[in-house]
């Protein structure tokens, strides 16, 4: 006899068939019907699922401590949560990241998957909820309004640590190139015009340092993410949560995650507040701005290969044109630029969603979550791709860099303290008009002695290297 392909579950709206093999239940099934919006499913953001599972595990421990349910039910819930944390059953999270209900559907999806897997671990069948219920046990002492944002905080913090690791490696890649290129003198440029000499190494070290500032901001943001509102339940009053549950749940969550989790002082304020998401999103926007600027510079410095700046060479990754033979484009910096543009735009969405909340709850947390987890995912991949497919393979063109230094009139700036700005300007204007070099004019007009030229106009000296 064939096994049934569906099982019947019921809720407020009546009965509904659920695939017999599914770990999700009726509430998730209804949401699957309702929210066919973006095509982006929760399962694509594993840190979101892990964050929710960690919260449910901590809540289960606190509930067992408070006598809400038995240790047998705790063991089943913990076992199911650990599997989700390890990356199992993520394919049961098929809901669209865009959904109404302030994250209720996502919370119920987690409750149902955890309950049904717990039932199996307890030797029961899916759907036998009298032994472990999605609401009465997995969601005990909770509301979506505390469990969901706390899950987001934890999931974002987990993703942030992975993002920090990739940014650190990218910074080190730029600094390695800085050391490799430390002896190559080139012209610096301001407003795309010749400025004064520097080394290519200094330029690449600056790329690393500008990203290091953003890394420090991401690290600082973790403190804000670690404030949670567990125990607030619906609006912050703690309705239906037993005495002592909130601090117990907080301590368990800190122990399980290894994060410095702490409970908000005012749970009513914390339940309606989304500023942690705004602050974190703004950190990613700032990183996007810096990283995009670096990619712009890489494309400029490598422009050519014959008619551009061509001071550096990016690794050739693929033929660049369907009509122009031999053309190779800077596709890796280009794709990272596009990631940065998307993240900058998503930050505006986060800001509008945070502002759009009313009274005791912000219903727009799902789109905030979608924007932040997408941005983290793209940044992690983009930073790794930029490092391995581009920065690690960059080479320099020392002869081109030297030619620009020797041909530029920017070196005349070093004469200001010796012959004054007006006389230096006259030399620069003559060099521009005649096409002659500054050095040539200085020697012809006996502006400096050979010894002074060696001391004042030595390109390495002008870069400031070795100067205290």
XYZ file of C-alpha atoms in Angstrom:
468
model
C 0.000 0.000 0.000
C 1.445 3.348 -1.041
C 2.174 5.990 1.585
C 0.076 9.177 1.530
C 1.786 12.110 -0.155
C 0.258 14.696 2.161
C -0.801 15.085 5.769
C -3.608 17.307 7.022
C -2.845 20.052 9.493
C -5.138 22.752 10.800
C -4.954 26.300 12.102
C -7.245 29.288 12.654
C -8.359 29.232 9.008
C -9.093 25.500 8.877
C -7.404 22.416 7.465
C -4.685 22.407 4.802
C -2.696 19.643 3.167
C 1.054 19.657 3.759
C 3.523 17.398 1.901
C 3.958 14.333 4.083
C 7.736 14.519 3.960
C 7.924 18.218 4.800
C 9.235 19.349 8.161
C 7.367 22.629 7.816
C 3.645 22.749 8.649
C 0.388 24.486 7.890
C 1.502 28.023 8.763
C 4.459 27.807 6.404
C 2.290 26.257 3.707
C -0.088 29.226 3.842
C 2.804 31.676 3.621
C 4.169 29.817 0.589
C 0.835 30.481 -1.120
C 0.738 34.139 -0.079
C 4.246 35.430 -0.699
C 5.504 34.670 -4.191
C 7.331 37.970 -4.525
C 11.091 38.015 -5.121
C 11.964 34.381 -5.782
C 14.693 34.693 -3.127
C 14.128 32.052 -0.463
C 15.151 32.107 3.191
C 17.345 29.038 2.640
C 19.781 31.168 0.633
C 20.765 33.000 3.832
C 22.055 30.280 6.190
C 23.100 32.748 8.885
C 19.479 33.867 9.225
C 18.397 30.250 9.799
C 21.267 29.614 12.208
C 20.419 32.784 14.115
C 16.816 31.651 14.579
C 17.895 28.140 15.608
C 20.305 29.517 18.201
C 17.525 31.670 19.648
C 15.107 28.725 19.781
C 17.724 26.571 21.495
C 18.414 29.235 24.129
C 14.675 29.766 24.659
C 14.130 26.033 25.094
C 16.833 25.843 27.765
C 15.348 28.820 29.607
C 11.851 27.322 29.398
C 13.057 24.000 30.776
C 14.842 25.829 33.588
C 11.571 27.618 34.402
C 9.593 24.366 34.354
C 7.556 25.228 31.261
C 8.146 21.793 29.719
C 10.039 18.569 30.309
C 13.672 17.733 29.697
C 12.530 15.198 27.084
C 10.992 17.977 25.002
C 14.101 20.109 25.603
C 16.314 17.292 24.275
C 14.220 17.002 21.117
C 14.201 20.748 20.467
C 17.928 21.078 21.141
C 18.724 18.209 18.802
C 16.683 19.783 15.996
C 18.256 23.209 16.602
C 21.764 21.769 16.487
C 21.027 20.222 13.095
C 19.875 23.590 11.748
C 22.961 25.266 13.186
C 25.079 22.630 11.407
C 23.407 23.490 8.093
C 20.900 20.644 7.880
C 17.225 21.016 6.881
C 17.792 24.476 5.392
C 15.859 23.361 2.317
C 12.755 23.421 4.509
C 12.963 27.218 4.565
C 11.371 27.958 1.204
C 9.565 31.173 2.113
C 10.211 34.348 0.170
C 12.377 36.852 2.057
C 9.739 39.475 1.197
C 6.705 38.772 3.356
C 4.086 40.619 5.333
C 3.512 39.998 9.030
C 6.713 41.384 10.604
C 8.531 38.065 10.227
C 5.744 35.902 11.700
C 5.870 33.476 8.773
C 9.618 33.031 9.147
C 9.296 32.470 12.889
C 6.546 29.889 12.361
C 8.592 28.205 9.643
C 11.388 27.749 12.185
C 8.957 26.596 14.892
C 7.409 23.960 12.621
C 10.677 22.595 11.252
C 12.185 22.381 14.726
C 9.045 20.767 16.196
C 8.737 18.122 13.481
C 12.414 17.207 13.578
C 12.270 17.129 17.388
C 9.336 14.726 17.136
C 11.398 12.377 14.982
C 14.279 12.554 17.445
C 11.774 11.699 20.196
C 10.581 8.640 18.260
C 7.366 10.250 17.057
C 5.930 11.062 13.635
C 5.756 14.461 11.984
C 2.608 16.280 12.977
C 2.153 14.550 16.369
C 2.219 17.947 18.002
C 0.791 16.833 21.340
C 4.289 15.574 22.118
C 6.163 18.660 20.840
C 4.143 21.581 19.541
C 5.463 24.444 17.330
C 3.591 27.019 19.437
C 3.287 25.617 22.942
C 6.841 24.263 23.099
C 9.205 25.607 20.414
C 7.675 29.095 20.649
C 6.983 28.939 24.403
C 7.445 32.248 26.282
C 8.090 33.989 22.960
C 6.522 36.145 20.290
C 7.730 36.715 16.776
C 8.363 40.236 18.027
C 11.241 39.178 20.255
C 12.399 35.871 18.743
C 12.590 37.114 15.146
C 14.603 40.345 15.668
C 16.877 38.526 18.104
C 17.447 35.843 15.475
C 18.300 38.569 12.985
C 20.743 40.206 15.410
C 22.503 36.895 16.022
C 22.502 35.877 12.355
C 23.878 39.234 11.237
C 26.586 39.049 13.909
C 27.581 35.585 12.636
C 27.705 36.842 9.058
C 29.623 39.899 10.172
C 32.423 37.775 11.568
C 32.755 35.974 8.240
C 32.706 39.320 6.441
C 35.399 40.677 8.760
C 37.584 37.675 7.936
C 37.333 38.289 4.181
C 37.967 42.042 4.535
C 41.040 41.331 6.683
C 42.443 39.048 3.999
C 41.780 41.663 1.313
C 43.565 44.310 3.405
C 46.581 42.021 3.784
C 46.617 41.411 0.022
C 46.840 45.165 -0.631
C 49.592 45.540 1.974
C 51.590 42.707 0.430
C 51.443 44.568 -2.869
C 52.455 47.704 -0.990
C 55.632 45.995 0.150
C 56.231 44.512 -3.300
C 55.881 47.914 -5.012
C 57.682 49.983 -2.355
C 60.606 50.899 -4.630
C 58.572 51.957 -7.686
C 58.302 55.745 -7.934
C 55.301 57.189 -9.764
C 53.337 60.410 -10.005
C 50.504 60.999 -7.607
C 47.432 62.693 -9.037
C 44.805 65.025 -7.666
C 41.679 65.879 -9.660
C 43.097 63.546 -12.344
C 45.991 65.984 -12.845
C 49.687 65.456 -12.117
C 50.516 66.205 -8.484
C 53.758 65.105 -6.809
C 55.768 61.868 -6.736
C 54.890 58.938 -4.521
C 55.586 55.220 -4.666
C 53.228 52.627 -6.040
C 53.701 50.874 -2.714
C 52.344 53.894 -0.857
C 49.304 53.867 -3.124
C 48.554 50.201 -2.416
C 49.193 50.599 1.305
C 46.608 53.384 1.269
C 44.100 51.020 -0.345
C 44.640 48.609 2.530
C 44.414 51.291 5.204
C 41.208 52.814 3.856
C 39.555 49.389 4.144
C 41.054 48.866 7.606
C 39.053 51.844 8.846
C 35.865 50.192 7.609
C 36.857 46.927 9.266
C 37.111 48.708 12.611
C 33.589 50.069 12.112
C 32.230 46.566 11.403
C 33.912 45.256 14.548
C 32.385 48.044 16.630
C 28.914 47.332 15.219
C 28.880 43.909 16.843
C 28.267 45.525 20.243
C 25.023 47.078 18.973
C 23.879 43.822 17.397
C 24.393 41.959 20.673
C 21.617 43.857 22.462
C 18.464 41.693 22.373
C 14.853 41.862 23.550
C 14.159 38.206 24.397
C 11.445 38.043 27.024
C 9.678 41.087 25.610
C 7.118 38.825 23.913
C 4.478 40.835 22.002
C 5.243 44.490 22.766
C 7.850 44.474 25.527
C 5.685 43.832 28.602
C 6.755 40.193 28.901
C 3.219 38.806 28.732
C 3.197 34.950 28.911
C 6.894 34.719 29.835
C 7.611 33.182 33.278
C 9.551 35.066 35.930
C 13.289 34.968 35.324
C 12.926 33.772 31.730
C 14.408 36.859 30.016
C 17.786 36.905 31.828
C 18.003 33.113 31.666
C 17.391 33.092 27.910
C 19.946 35.872 27.429
C 22.624 33.981 29.376
C 21.948 30.773 27.470
C 22.130 32.587 24.116
C 25.442 34.196 25.036
C 26.862 30.829 26.077
C 25.649 29.024 22.959
C 26.788 31.668 20.449
C 29.979 32.881 22.113
C 28.776 36.426 21.420
C 28.628 39.100 24.152
C 24.824 39.034 24.174
C 23.074 41.330 26.657
C 19.459 42.167 27.448
C 18.074 45.599 26.561
C 17.211 47.772 29.556
C 13.808 48.809 28.202
C 12.105 45.953 26.381
C 9.195 48.078 25.151
C 11.623 50.462 23.437
C 13.809 47.626 22.159
C 10.858 45.790 20.591
C 9.930 48.733 18.387
C 13.508 49.895 17.703
C 15.441 48.884 14.563
C 18.392 51.243 14.949
C 20.907 48.397 15.269
C 20.027 47.393 11.716
C 20.327 51.001 10.532
C 23.762 51.390 12.115
C 25.039 48.095 10.735
C 23.679 48.822 7.276
C 25.379 52.214 7.328
C 28.684 50.493 8.130
C 28.260 48.310 5.065
C 27.341 51.346 2.972
C 30.520 53.067 4.092
C 32.532 49.968 3.206
C 30.814 49.923 -0.187
C 31.805 53.524 -0.863
C 35.445 52.878 0.045
C 35.695 49.594 -1.829
C 34.086 51.051 -4.934
C 36.554 53.941 -4.908
C 39.455 51.474 -4.688
C 38.056 49.527 -7.644
C 37.687 52.755 -9.616
C 41.370 53.480 -8.972
C 42.439 49.993 -10.022
C 40.581 50.406 -13.297
C 42.142 53.818 -13.914
C 45.680 52.716 -13.064
C 45.382 49.701 -15.363
C 43.694 51.557 -18.239
C 45.233 50.911 -21.628
C 46.995 48.729 -22.461
C 48.563 51.254 -24.846
C 46.561 54.460 -24.541
C 45.760 54.693 -20.836
C 47.728 55.149 -17.607
C 48.906 51.489 -17.688
C 50.940 51.818 -14.488
C 49.694 48.411 -13.338
C 48.409 45.271 -15.002
C 45.353 43.428 -13.714
C 45.304 39.665 -14.271
C 43.572 38.945 -17.608
C 40.471 36.930 -16.758
C 38.521 36.622 -20.019
C 38.261 38.080 -23.533
C 36.441 41.370 -23.237
C 34.665 42.013 -26.496
C 32.550 40.256 -29.071
C 33.746 42.671 -31.754
C 37.194 44.013 -30.718
C 39.850 41.269 -30.898
C 42.453 41.306 -28.132
C 40.433 43.449 -25.739
C 40.569 42.374 -22.083
C 38.385 44.257 -19.604
C 38.834 44.820 -15.847
C 35.867 42.558 -15.102
C 36.708 41.818 -11.467
C 36.810 45.437 -10.241
C 33.725 46.068 -12.360
C 31.666 43.356 -10.667
C 32.790 44.557 -7.241
C 31.715 48.078 -8.205
C 28.267 46.691 -9.002
C 28.060 44.928 -5.635
C 28.906 48.218 -3.958
C 26.208 50.071 -5.884
C 23.636 47.463 -4.793
C 24.681 47.693 -1.135
C 24.488 51.492 -1.184
C 20.968 51.287 -2.603
C 19.939 48.653 -0.063
C 21.014 50.953 2.756
C 18.358 53.436 1.645
C 15.771 50.643 1.790
C 16.872 49.791 5.338
C 16.603 53.449 6.350
C 13.100 53.805 4.924
C 11.945 50.532 6.479
C 13.278 51.562 9.890
C 11.578 54.948 9.664
C 8.315 53.347 8.543
C 7.635 51.507 11.800
C 4.680 52.611 13.905
C 3.914 52.411 17.605
C 5.123 49.228 19.372
C 6.471 47.264 16.377
C 8.230 47.704 13.067
C 6.525 45.404 10.565
C 9.177 45.940 7.903
C 11.953 43.897 9.488
C 11.761 41.212 6.745
C 12.914 43.646 4.041
C 15.623 44.929 6.401
C 16.766 41.338 6.871
C 16.676 40.676 3.127
C 18.821 43.739 2.402
C 21.400 43.085 5.105
C 21.843 39.353 4.537
C 22.071 39.903 0.775
C 24.672 42.631 1.294
C 26.727 40.441 3.612
C 26.599 37.531 1.193
C 27.642 39.659 -1.792
C 30.395 41.427 0.154
C 31.886 38.163 1.427
C 31.982 36.809 -2.123
C 33.139 40.109 -3.646
C 36.011 40.606 -1.196
C 37.243 37.057 -1.790
C 36.892 37.417 -5.562
C 38.705 40.760 -5.669
C 41.570 39.335 -3.627
C 42.051 35.990 -5.357
C 41.114 36.915 -8.919
C 42.607 40.412 -9.066
C 44.773 41.909 -6.315
C 46.999 38.872 -5.752
C 47.895 38.854 -9.454
C 48.504 42.585 -10.038
C 51.869 43.471 -11.568
C 53.522 46.851 -12.037
C 54.985 48.613 -15.053
C 58.010 50.390 -13.468
C 59.216 51.915 -16.736
C 55.850 53.567 -17.346
C 55.773 54.920 -13.796
C 59.326 56.283 -14.161
C 58.497 57.916 -17.481
C 55.577 59.806 -15.958
C 57.779 61.081 -13.133
C 60.500 62.271 -15.491
C 58.058 63.809 -17.957
C 55.734 65.433 -15.418
C 55.970 69.033 -14.317
C 54.683 68.020 -10.881
C 58.222 67.767 -9.541
C 58.437 71.548 -9.687
C 56.390 71.657 -6.469
C 59.520 70.683 -4.542
C 61.132 73.996 -5.629
C 58.576 76.154 -3.787
C 60.600 76.428 -0.543
C 63.789 77.274 -2.481
C 62.850 79.631 -5.334
C 59.258 80.525 -4.344
C 55.847 79.754 -5.779
C 55.917 82.464 -8.489
C 59.266 81.445 -9.985
C 58.233 77.762 -9.795
C 55.019 78.629 -11.642
C 56.989 80.321 -14.403
C 59.103 77.212 -14.903
C 55.999 75.016 -14.946
C 54.292 77.251 -17.502
C 57.344 77.241 -19.766
C 57.638 73.458 -19.532
C 53.951 73.118 -20.463
C 54.254 75.538 -23.364
C 57.462 74.119 -24.844
C 57.022 70.471 -23.969
C 60.445 70.448 -22.349
C 61.209 68.735 -19.044
C 61.529 70.558 -15.723
C 64.994 69.133 -15.113
C 66.149 70.347 -18.498
C 64.960 73.905 -17.816
C 66.436 73.971 -14.313
C 69.862 73.021 -15.618
C 69.662 75.367 -18.603
C 68.682 78.349 -16.446
C 71.069 77.334 -13.647
C 68.212 77.526 -11.142
C 69.915 74.890 -8.972
C 73.320 73.281 -8.786
C 73.722 69.619 -9.620
C 74.069 68.878 -5.912
C 70.849 70.765 -5.131
C 69.047 68.930 -7.927
C 70.181 65.603 -6.469
C 69.019 66.611 -2.991
C 65.787 68.473 -3.747
C 64.459 66.742 -6.848
C 65.367 63.159 -6.034
C 62.065 61.342 -6.692
C 62.425 58.957 -3.733
C 63.047 61.884 -1.372
C 59.911 63.594 -2.629
C 57.800 60.549 -1.741
C 58.490 61.057 1.956
C 59.721 57.488 2.429
C 62.070 57.291 5.370
C 61.099 60.762 6.594
C 60.293 60.830 10.306
